[in-house]
């Protein structure tokens, strides 16, 4: 370093329980940060004026990744922007998000893709990995130029919000994705089967007299897609899985050695269609809340490794939009700021949690599907770090969310587990106000 350069920031995260799934590491250790990289704690320690974060009692892990987020920019900035969405992400402990292309215009072209990447870079709160559309304008008829989109930074392809229904279009999409080693992330829903449905089709929808979404609309598309994966060898990821049979289809595909992965949302691990009884539009989402058997199957699928990832499907809609009533409100709920605690609740068995498994599903597993750098806390890795208090009790208060909207069915719920700090590229992007004492010895440069 010559005299004109500012000294790089260095600090040590001291005394935390370090969980690093990439190397099956779980023990108390100090972690060093030097500039935007992880360093050996001993080196950062020795440096003059190194700062310190007191992580005693906390879990220190690679930054969480949410691979299914709707940032709404461009085109629906009244719901969310890249700035507010990434702010919500770091508040929830995420250092990276993959954003869905159902924007206006859709991310089916280089200009829109570059706009998202450039805005995210300017804002610089967390990493943003854009997902390109599978088909032009998400219309399901013409496959996008995957080569160009991938070259310019699209990490995977999805028409999320809609499934690609036409078999030959889907076959073509798989073939092209296979050539580029990009994953297809499918929103599995045949609209011909689900059309008009506003909640899960079953006992509760019958009792309420509301049009139901048949679970076959999800399962039949997964079945069709797995057959195409067998033919093409493409990497296939089922978005927001929600039914018992869907989990079983993925389990069998994996047993057959096919490159199939899936994710589940915290709400599908916690709530059933009974939650729709009051017709609260904040219980309306696609896929819908299903039955107790489906919830149990999703939990089992997670615990036996069939389900690889936790993802939120963070889908902001304004209070005005949700006020249209259950039939007319747009589907979707926000998730970035509640995912960690809700996942803890869903996966704790007799009060204990497999933290290494949980963190793997929110770091290494989504990174592997997206084909981005493997998150790790080894020296020279990017300093993307999340500090979690596994015992922190708190009440979900939507009015305090950093995102623009409040559409969650979990407001007022008492939960346990929270991100105390989120570090992105060596910079502290979130710190929990009532844990300020832990950061007293951190220099202001951070
Ligand atoms: O509930 C949902 N909302 N499911 C989707 O697949 C899309 C999302 C949205 O964009 O609002
Ligand atoms: Zn979807």
Short mmCIF file of C-alpha atoms and ligand atoms in Angstrom, two decimals:
data_model
loop_
_atom_site.label_atom_id
_atom_site.label_comp_id
_atom_site.label_asym_id
_atom_site.label_seq_id
_atom_site.Cartn_x
_atom_site.Cartn_y
_atom_site.Cartn_z
CA UNK A 1 0.00 0.00 0.00
CA UNK A 2 1.41 3.41 -0.83
CA UNK A 3 0.86 6.44 1.37
CA UNK A 4 -1.96 7.95 -0.68
CA UNK A 5 -4.29 4.97 -0.44
CA UNK A 6 -6.69 4.80 2.45
CA UNK A 7 -6.01 1.85 4.69
CA UNK A 8 -8.31 -1.04 3.98
CA UNK A 9 -10.84 -1.73 6.69
CA UNK A 10 -10.08 -4.68 8.85
CA UNK A 11 -12.03 -6.21 11.63
CA UNK A 12 -12.49 -9.41 13.52
CA UNK A 13 -15.79 -11.10 14.31
CA UNK A 14 -14.97 -12.55 17.66
CA UNK A 15 -16.26 -15.52 19.64
CA UNK A 16 -19.19 -16.61 17.46
CA UNK A 17 -20.34 -20.11 16.54
CA UNK A 18 -19.06 -20.32 12.98
CA UNK A 19 -21.20 -22.48 10.71
CA UNK A 20 -19.75 -22.90 7.23
CA UNK A 21 -21.72 -25.58 5.38
CA UNK A 22 -19.35 -25.63 2.37
CA UNK A 23 -16.74 -27.33 4.58
CA UNK A 24 -19.08 -28.87 7.18
CA UNK A 25 -17.57 -26.59 9.77
CA UNK A 26 -19.36 -25.86 13.04
CA UNK A 27 -17.36 -24.53 15.97
CA UNK A 28 -16.42 -21.39 17.85
CA UNK A 29 -13.86 -19.36 15.93
CA UNK A 30 -12.86 -15.79 15.12
CA UNK A 31 -13.37 -14.63 11.53
CA UNK A 32 -11.24 -11.88 10.02
CA UNK A 33 -12.33 -9.40 7.40
CA UNK A 34 -9.81 -7.48 5.33
CA UNK A 35 -11.40 -5.06 2.87
CA UNK A 36 -13.98 -6.97 0.87
CA UNK A 37 -12.57 -10.41 1.67
CA UNK A 38 -12.44 -12.93 4.51
CA UNK A 39 -8.98 -13.13 6.04
CA UNK A 40 -7.30 -15.24 8.68
CA UNK A 41 -8.46 -13.78 12.00
CA UNK A 42 -4.87 -13.70 13.24
CA UNK A 43 -3.87 -11.35 10.39
CA UNK A 44 -6.74 -8.92 10.89
CA UNK A 45 -6.02 -9.05 14.62
CA UNK A 46 -2.43 -8.00 14.16
CA UNK A 47 -3.28 -5.04 11.96
CA UNK A 48 -3.21 -1.62 13.59
CA UNK A 49 -6.62 -0.10 14.35
CA UNK A 50 -8.53 -3.26 13.51
CA UNK A 51 -12.13 -3.15 14.66
CA UNK A 52 -14.07 -5.85 16.36
CA UNK A 53 -17.59 -7.24 16.46
CA UNK A 54 -18.57 -9.15 19.59
CA UNK A 55 -20.31 -12.27 18.25
CA UNK A 56 -20.51 -14.24 21.47
CA UNK A 57 -23.79 -16.15 21.56
CA UNK A 58 -24.34 -15.60 17.83
CA UNK A 59 -24.09 -17.83 14.79
CA UNK A 60 -21.68 -16.51 12.17
CA UNK A 61 -22.37 -17.92 8.71
CA UNK A 62 -21.90 -17.08 5.04
CA UNK A 63 -24.37 -14.46 3.85
CA UNK A 64 -27.84 -15.85 3.20
CA UNK A 65 -29.09 -15.99 -0.40
CA UNK A 66 -32.76 -15.72 -1.34
CA UNK A 67 -33.09 -17.18 -4.82
CA UNK A 68 -36.74 -16.13 -5.37
CA UNK A 69 -37.48 -12.43 -4.94
CA UNK A 70 -39.69 -9.97 -6.82
CA UNK A 71 -37.95 -6.60 -6.76
CA UNK A 72 -40.60 -5.11 -9.10
CA UNK A 73 -38.18 -2.73 -10.84
CA UNK A 74 -38.63 -1.76 -13.58
CA UNK A 75 -42.35 -1.18 -13.96
CA UNK A 76 -43.98 -1.62 -10.55
CA UNK A 77 -41.97 0.72 -8.36
CA UNK A 78 -45.09 1.52 -6.34
CA UNK A 79 -44.79 -2.01 -4.89
CA UNK A 80 -41.01 -2.24 -4.43
CA UNK A 81 -37.78 -0.93 -5.89
CA UNK A 82 -34.31 -2.39 -6.07
CA UNK A 83 -33.40 0.01 -3.27
CA UNK A 84 -36.25 -0.91 -0.89
CA UNK A 85 -36.13 -4.60 -1.78
CA UNK A 86 -32.41 -4.93 -1.15
CA UNK A 87 -32.88 -2.93 2.07
CA UNK A 88 -35.45 -5.52 3.17
CA UNK A 89 -33.04 -8.28 2.13
CA UNK A 90 -30.17 -7.16 4.35
CA UNK A 91 -32.60 -6.51 7.23
CA UNK A 92 -33.55 -10.18 6.94
CA UNK A 93 -29.93 -11.38 6.85
CA UNK A 94 -29.62 -11.82 3.08
CA UNK A 95 -26.45 -10.69 1.34
CA UNK A 96 -27.72 -11.70 -2.09
CA UNK A 97 -31.03 -12.11 -3.85
CA UNK A 98 -31.99 -13.51 -7.24
CA UNK A 99 -34.72 -11.37 -8.76
CA UNK A 100 -37.54 -12.65 -10.93
CA UNK A 101 -38.11 -11.30 -14.45
CA UNK A 102 -41.87 -10.61 -14.21
CA UNK A 103 -41.13 -6.89 -14.39
CA UNK A 104 -42.43 -4.39 -16.97
CA UNK A 105 -40.77 -4.78 -19.37
CA UNK A 106 -39.85 -8.36 -18.53
CA UNK A 107 -36.18 -9.25 -18.16
CA UNK A 108 -36.18 -10.92 -21.57
CA UNK A 109 -33.76 -8.46 -23.19
CA UNK A 110 -30.28 -7.10 -22.55
CA UNK A 111 -31.31 -3.49 -21.91
CA UNK A 112 -33.66 -4.38 -19.06
CA UNK A 113 -31.17 -6.88 -17.66
CA UNK A 114 -28.43 -4.26 -17.69
CA UNK A 115 -30.73 -1.71 -16.10
CA UNK A 116 -31.34 -4.04 -13.15
CA UNK A 117 -27.67 -4.89 -12.78
CA UNK A 118 -26.62 -1.24 -13.01
CA UNK A 119 -29.25 -0.01 -10.51
CA UNK A 120 -28.29 -2.74 -8.06
CA UNK A 121 -24.62 -1.79 -8.43
CA UNK A 122 -25.34 1.93 -7.87
CA UNK A 123 -27.43 1.20 -4.79
CA UNK A 124 -24.89 -1.33 -3.60
CA UNK A 125 -26.81 -2.65 -0.60
CA UNK A 126 -26.61 -6.36 -1.43
CA UNK A 127 -25.80 -8.52 -4.40
CA UNK A 128 -28.52 -8.93 -7.01
CA UNK A 129 -28.51 -11.86 -9.44
CA UNK A 130 -31.10 -11.29 -12.16
CA UNK A 131 -33.03 -14.23 -13.54
CA UNK A 132 -33.89 -13.96 -17.22
CA UNK A 133 -37.30 -14.87 -18.66
CA UNK A 134 -37.61 -18.23 -20.42
CA UNK A 135 -39.84 -16.83 -23.15
CA UNK A 136 -40.20 -13.47 -24.86
CA UNK A 137 -42.43 -11.20 -22.77
CA UNK A 138 -43.13 -14.30 -20.62
CA UNK A 139 -45.79 -15.30 -23.11
CA UNK A 140 -44.76 -18.92 -23.40
CA UNK A 141 -44.37 -18.96 -27.17
CA UNK A 142 -40.82 -17.98 -28.15
CA UNK A 143 -37.66 -18.87 -26.18
CA UNK A 144 -35.41 -15.89 -25.35
CA UNK A 145 -31.81 -15.51 -26.51
CA UNK A 146 -30.34 -17.35 -23.53
CA UNK A 147 -26.76 -17.05 -24.75
CA UNK A 148 -26.87 -13.26 -24.83
CA UNK A 149 -28.74 -12.95 -21.54
CA UNK A 150 -26.38 -15.33 -19.78
CA UNK A 151 -23.35 -13.51 -21.20
CA UNK A 152 -24.72 -10.26 -19.78
CA UNK A 153 -25.34 -11.62 -16.31
CA UNK A 154 -28.60 -13.60 -16.13
CA UNK A 155 -27.94 -16.48 -13.74
CA UNK A 156 -30.92 -18.71 -14.59
CA UNK A 157 -34.22 -18.60 -16.51
CA UNK A 158 -37.83 -18.49 -15.29
CA UNK A 159 -41.22 -17.19 -16.43
CA UNK A 160 -42.22 -17.05 -12.74
CA UNK A 161 -45.80 -16.01 -12.24
CA UNK A 162 -46.55 -18.30 -15.17
CA UNK A 163 -45.45 -21.76 -16.15
CA UNK A 164 -44.40 -22.55 -19.71
CA UNK A 165 -47.29 -24.72 -20.86
CA UNK A 166 -46.44 -25.53 -24.48
CA UNK A 167 -44.46 -28.77 -24.63
CA UNK A 168 -42.35 -27.97 -27.66
CA UNK A 169 -41.48 -24.50 -26.39
CA UNK A 170 -40.45 -26.05 -23.09
CA UNK A 171 -38.39 -28.74 -24.81
CA UNK A 172 -36.58 -26.03 -26.77
CA UNK A 173 -36.00 -24.02 -23.57
CA UNK A 174 -34.52 -27.03 -21.79
CA UNK A 175 -32.27 -27.81 -24.75
CA UNK A 176 -30.93 -24.25 -24.86
CA UNK A 177 -30.49 -24.02 -21.10
CA UNK A 178 -28.61 -27.34 -21.16
CA UNK A 179 -26.14 -25.97 -23.71
CA UNK A 180 -25.45 -22.99 -21.47
CA UNK A 181 -25.49 -24.96 -18.20
CA UNK A 182 -28.17 -22.63 -16.83
CA UNK A 183 -30.96 -23.83 -14.58
CA UNK A 184 -34.61 -23.53 -15.62
CA UNK A 185 -36.66 -22.38 -12.62
CA UNK A 186 -40.23 -23.34 -13.34
CA UNK A 187 -43.33 -21.81 -11.79
CA UNK A 188 -45.35 -25.01 -12.10
CA UNK A 189 -48.93 -24.21 -12.94
CA UNK A 190 -51.13 -25.21 -15.85
CA UNK A 191 -53.51 -22.29 -16.02
CA UNK A 192 -56.01 -24.46 -17.88
CA UNK A 193 -56.35 -26.48 -14.68
CA UNK A 194 -55.96 -23.69 -12.13
CA UNK A 195 -57.83 -20.94 -13.99
CA UNK A 196 -59.99 -18.77 -11.79
CA UNK A 197 -58.80 -20.38 -8.56
CA UNK A 198 -58.01 -18.09 -5.66
CA UNK A 199 -57.03 -20.66 -3.02
CA UNK A 200 -56.29 -24.37 -2.67
CA UNK A 201 -59.15 -26.49 -4.03
CA UNK A 202 -60.45 -28.65 -1.23
CA UNK A 203 -62.49 -28.76 1.95
CA UNK A 204 -61.89 -25.11 2.92
CA UNK A 205 -62.52 -23.62 -0.54
CA UNK A 206 -65.72 -25.70 -0.77
CA UNK A 207 -66.87 -24.46 2.64
CA UNK A 208 -66.14 -20.86 1.69
CA UNK A 209 -67.64 -21.24 -1.76
CA UNK A 210 -64.47 -19.88 -3.34
CA UNK A 211 -63.02 -21.13 -6.65
CA UNK A 212 -60.15 -23.54 -5.93
CA UNK A 213 -56.72 -24.06 -7.48
CA UNK A 214 -56.37 -27.76 -8.21
CA UNK A 215 -53.02 -29.13 -6.97
CA UNK A 216 -52.77 -31.09 -10.22
CA UNK A 217 -52.00 -27.83 -12.01
CA UNK A 218 -48.66 -27.87 -10.15
CA UNK A 219 -48.02 -31.60 -10.13
CA UNK A 220 -48.82 -32.28 -13.78
CA UNK A 221 -46.36 -29.64 -14.94
CA UNK A 222 -43.62 -31.07 -12.73
CA UNK A 223 -44.32 -34.49 -14.21
CA UNK A 224 -44.16 -33.15 -17.79
CA UNK A 225 -40.95 -31.25 -17.01
CA UNK A 226 -39.20 -34.22 -15.42
CA UNK A 227 -39.91 -36.21 -18.59
CA UNK A 228 -38.27 -33.41 -20.60
CA UNK A 229 -35.30 -33.33 -18.23
CA UNK A 230 -34.85 -37.05 -18.85
CA UNK A 231 -34.75 -36.26 -22.58
CA UNK A 232 -32.57 -33.16 -22.54
CA UNK A 233 -30.38 -33.46 -19.43
CA UNK A 234 -31.09 -29.84 -18.49
CA UNK A 235 -30.88 -28.57 -14.91
CA UNK A 236 -34.39 -28.11 -13.58
CA UNK A 237 -35.48 -26.32 -10.40
CA UNK A 238 -39.08 -26.44 -9.18
CA UNK A 239 -40.03 -23.05 -7.73
CA UNK A 240 -42.03 -22.82 -4.50
CA UNK A 241 -43.03 -26.48 -4.21
CA UNK A 242 -46.25 -26.94 -2.26
CA UNK A 243 -47.90 -30.36 -2.54
CA UNK A 244 -47.12 -33.81 -1.20
CA UNK A 245 -47.24 -35.39 -4.64
CA UNK A 246 -44.95 -32.69 -6.05
CA UNK A 247 -42.39 -33.48 -3.35
CA UNK A 248 -42.69 -37.18 -4.18
CA UNK A 249 -42.12 -36.49 -7.90
CA UNK A 250 -38.92 -34.59 -7.11
CA UNK A 251 -37.80 -37.30 -4.70
CA UNK A 252 -38.16 -39.94 -7.41
CA UNK A 253 -36.42 -37.81 -10.04
CA UNK A 254 -33.48 -37.36 -7.70
CA UNK A 255 -33.38 -41.08 -6.99
CA UNK A 256 -33.13 -41.56 -10.77
CA UNK A 257 -30.09 -39.30 -10.78
CA UNK A 258 -31.75 -36.46 -12.71
CA UNK A 259 -30.45 -32.88 -12.22
CA UNK A 260 -33.61 -31.77 -10.42
CA UNK A 261 -33.74 -29.44 -7.41
CA UNK A 262 -36.44 -27.54 -5.58
CA UNK A 263 -37.19 -24.84 -3.03
CA UNK A 264 -39.93 -24.32 -0.47
CA UNK A 265 -41.24 -21.08 1.01
CA UNK A 266 -41.56 -20.63 4.78
CA UNK A 267 -45.32 -20.08 4.45
CA UNK A 268 -45.77 -23.47 2.81
CA UNK A 269 -43.97 -25.03 5.77
CA UNK A 270 -46.16 -23.29 8.35
CA UNK A 271 -49.69 -22.48 7.18
CA UNK A 272 -52.55 -24.52 5.74
CA UNK A 273 -55.56 -23.42 3.72
CA UNK A 274 -57.39 -23.06 7.04
CA UNK A 275 -55.52 -19.74 7.27
CA UNK A 276 -57.72 -18.51 4.38
CA UNK A 277 -60.93 -18.93 6.40
CA UNK A 278 -61.19 -15.24 7.17
CA UNK A 279 -60.55 -14.44 3.52
CA UNK A 280 -57.62 -12.21 4.45
CA UNK A 281 -55.98 -11.28 1.11
CA UNK A 282 -52.63 -11.63 2.86
CA UNK A 283 -53.19 -15.39 2.87
CA UNK A 284 -53.56 -15.41 -0.92
CA UNK A 285 -50.56 -16.46 -2.95
CA UNK A 286 -49.56 -18.76 -5.85
CA UNK A 287 -49.13 -21.58 -5.22
CA UNK A 288 -51.75 -21.33 -2.49
CA UNK A 289 -51.59 -22.54 1.09
CA UNK A 290 -52.37 -26.26 0.95
CA UNK A 291 -53.49 -28.97 3.38
CA UNK A 292 -51.88 -30.21 6.59
CA UNK A 293 -50.69 -33.32 4.70
CA UNK A 294 -48.97 -31.14 2.14
CA UNK A 295 -47.29 -29.04 4.83
CA UNK A 296 -46.08 -32.22 6.57
CA UNK A 297 -44.77 -33.58 3.26
CA UNK A 298 -42.87 -30.34 2.58
CA UNK A 299 -41.28 -30.48 6.03
CA UNK A 300 -40.35 -34.12 5.53
CA UNK A 301 -39.02 -33.33 2.08
CA UNK A 302 -36.82 -30.66 3.52
CA UNK A 303 -35.52 -32.85 6.31
CA UNK A 304 -34.69 -35.79 4.00
CA UNK A 305 -32.91 -33.61 1.46
CA UNK A 306 -35.52 -33.78 -1.31
CA UNK A 307 -36.06 -30.03 -0.95
CA UNK A 308 -32.75 -28.24 -1.38
CA UNK A 309 -33.46 -24.59 -0.72
CA UNK A 310 -35.52 -22.20 1.34
CA UNK A 311 -36.72 -19.25 -0.78
CA UNK A 312 -39.22 -16.55 0.10
CA UNK A 313 -41.08 -15.71 -3.13
CA UNK A 314 -41.02 -12.15 -1.69
CA UNK A 315 -43.95 -10.67 -3.65
CA UNK A 316 -44.80 -7.12 -2.59
CA UNK A 317 -48.27 -5.72 -3.30
CA UNK A 318 -49.63 -2.47 -1.90
CA UNK A 319 -52.33 -2.18 0.76
CA UNK A 320 -54.68 -0.71 -1.88
CA UNK A 321 -54.13 -3.70 -4.15
CA UNK A 322 -54.70 -6.16 -1.32
CA UNK A 323 -57.79 -4.20 -0.22
CA UNK A 324 -59.62 -5.35 -3.36
CA UNK A 325 -60.73 -8.37 -1.38
CA UNK A 326 -59.82 -12.04 -1.49
CA UNK A 327 -61.23 -12.71 -4.96
CA UNK A 328 -59.64 -9.76 -6.69
CA UNK A 329 -56.43 -9.04 -4.71
CA UNK A 330 -53.19 -9.97 -6.48
CA UNK A 331 -51.52 -13.11 -5.08
CA UNK A 332 -48.31 -12.89 -3.10
CA UNK A 333 -46.78 -12.05 0.26
CA UNK A 334 -43.53 -10.44 1.34
CA UNK A 335 -40.95 -12.66 2.97
CA UNK A 336 -37.45 -11.22 3.16
CA UNK A 337 -37.72 -9.84 6.68
CA UNK A 338 -39.47 -12.84 8.23
CA UNK A 339 -37.97 -15.85 6.42
CA UNK A 340 -35.23 -16.73 8.85
CA UNK A 341 -37.41 -16.76 11.97
CA UNK A 342 -40.29 -18.55 10.21
CA UNK A 343 -37.93 -21.19 8.86
CA UNK A 344 -36.55 -21.72 12.38
CA UNK A 345 -40.10 -22.19 13.62
CA UNK A 346 -41.01 -24.62 10.85
CA UNK A 347 -37.90 -26.73 11.16
CA UNK A 348 -37.38 -26.87 14.89
CA UNK A 349 -38.14 -30.29 16.22
CA UNK A 350 -38.56 -30.54 19.97
CA UNK A 351 -37.03 -27.09 20.18
CA UNK A 352 -33.80 -28.02 18.40
CA UNK A 353 -32.74 -27.00 14.93
CA UNK A 354 -30.21 -28.50 12.53
CA UNK A 355 -28.52 -25.16 11.96
CA UNK A 356 -25.98 -26.48 9.51
CA UNK A 357 -28.76 -27.90 7.33
CA UNK A 358 -30.87 -24.77 7.60
CA UNK A 359 -27.96 -22.50 6.66
CA UNK A 360 -26.92 -24.79 3.81
CA UNK A 361 -30.43 -24.43 2.34
CA UNK A 362 -30.09 -20.66 2.41
CA UNK A 363 -26.48 -20.38 1.18
CA UNK A 364 -24.64 -23.18 -0.59
CA UNK A 365 -27.76 -24.84 -2.04
CA UNK A 366 -29.24 -21.78 -3.82
CA UNK A 367 -25.75 -20.68 -4.95
CA UNK A 368 -25.27 -24.06 -6.56
CA UNK A 369 -28.59 -23.85 -8.46
CA UNK A 370 -27.78 -20.33 -9.63
CA UNK A 371 -24.17 -21.18 -10.47
CA UNK A 372 -22.77 -18.29 -8.43
CA UNK A 373 -19.71 -18.33 -6.14
CA UNK A 374 -20.01 -20.90 -3.34
CA UNK A 375 -20.59 -18.96 -0.12
CA UNK A 376 -17.90 -19.72 2.42
CA UNK A 377 -16.01 -18.17 5.31
CA UNK A 378 -12.56 -19.34 4.21
CA UNK A 379 -9.79 -16.74 3.73
CA UNK A 380 -9.96 -14.88 0.39
CA UNK A 381 -13.70 -15.61 -0.06
CA UNK A 382 -15.91 -12.51 -0.48
CA UNK A 383 -16.74 -11.11 2.97
CA UNK A 384 -20.49 -11.78 2.80
CA UNK A 385 -21.45 -12.72 6.34
CA UNK A 386 -24.64 -13.01 8.38
CA UNK A 387 -24.70 -12.91 12.18
CA UNK A 388 -27.74 -14.63 13.67
CA UNK A 389 -29.03 -14.63 17.21
CA UNK A 390 -30.72 -18.04 17.37
CA UNK A 391 -32.42 -17.19 20.67
CA UNK A 392 -33.69 -13.70 19.90
CA UNK A 393 -37.44 -13.50 20.57
CA UNK A 394 -39.32 -10.83 18.68
CA UNK A 395 -42.73 -9.99 17.32
CA UNK A 396 -43.25 -9.54 13.60
CA UNK A 397 -44.28 -5.91 13.11
CA UNK A 398 -45.02 -5.19 9.43
CA UNK A 399 -45.06 -1.42 10.09
CA UNK A 400 -41.29 -1.64 10.76
CA UNK A 401 -40.46 -3.43 7.50
CA UNK A 402 -37.80 -1.88 5.29
CA UNK A 403 -39.58 -3.04 2.14
CA UNK A 404 -42.33 -0.86 0.67
CA UNK A 405 -45.31 -3.06 1.46
CA UNK A 406 -46.76 -4.91 4.43
CA UNK A 407 -48.57 -7.84 2.83
CA UNK A 408 -47.86 -10.67 5.22
CA UNK A 409 -50.15 -13.03 7.13
CA UNK A 410 -47.55 -13.20 9.91
CA UNK A 411 -48.00 -9.73 11.45
CA UNK A 412 -48.11 -9.95 15.27
CA UNK A 413 -46.62 -13.46 15.36
CA UNK A 414 -44.07 -14.10 18.10
CA UNK A 415 -40.98 -15.72 16.63
CA UNK A 416 -37.45 -16.69 17.63
CA UNK A 417 -34.21 -16.15 15.66
CA UNK A 418 -33.08 -13.00 13.94
CA UNK A 419 -30.27 -11.56 11.84
CA UNK A 420 -28.30 -9.23 14.10
CA UNK A 421 -25.91 -8.07 11.37
CA UNK A 422 -25.48 -8.44 7.64
CA UNK A 423 -22.09 -7.79 6.05
CA UNK A 424 -21.84 -7.50 2.26
CA UNK A 425 -18.40 -7.33 0.69
CA UNK A 426 -16.88 -6.38 4.03
CA UNK A 427 -19.39 -3.58 4.68
CA UNK A 428 -21.91 -3.62 7.48
CA UNK A 429 -25.27 -3.18 5.71
CA UNK A 430 -27.58 -4.04 8.59
CA UNK A 431 -27.21 -4.04 12.32
CA UNK A 432 -29.98 -4.63 14.82
CA UNK A 433 -30.47 -1.46 16.85
CA UNK A 434 -30.90 -3.16 20.19
CA UNK A 435 -27.64 -5.06 19.75
CA UNK A 436 -25.55 -1.89 19.33
CA UNK A 437 -23.13 -2.90 22.08
CA UNK A 438 -21.73 -5.61 19.83
CA UNK A 439 -20.51 -3.02 17.32
CA UNK A 440 -18.99 -0.44 19.68
CA UNK A 441 -15.46 -1.44 18.74
CA UNK A 442 -16.08 -1.31 15.00
CA UNK A 443 -14.49 1.68 13.31
CA UNK A 444 -16.91 4.07 11.56
CA UNK A 445 -15.36 3.29 8.18
CA UNK A 446 -17.49 0.15 8.17
O1 LIG B 1 -48.02 -15.33 -5.27
C1 LIG B 1 -47.27 -15.08 -6.20
N1 LIG B 1 -46.95 -13.80 -6.50
N2 LIG B 1 -46.79 -16.06 -6.94
C2 LIG B 1 -46.07 -15.84 -8.05
O2 LIG B 1 -45.66 -16.78 -8.66
C3 LIG B 1 -45.84 -14.48 -8.54
C4 LIG B 1 -45.90 -13.53 -7.43
C5 LIG B 1 -45.96 -12.07 -7.86
O3 LIG B 1 -45.17 -11.69 -8.73
O4 LIG B 1 -46.73 -11.31 -7.28
ZN1 LIG B 2 -44.03 -18.33 -8.86
#
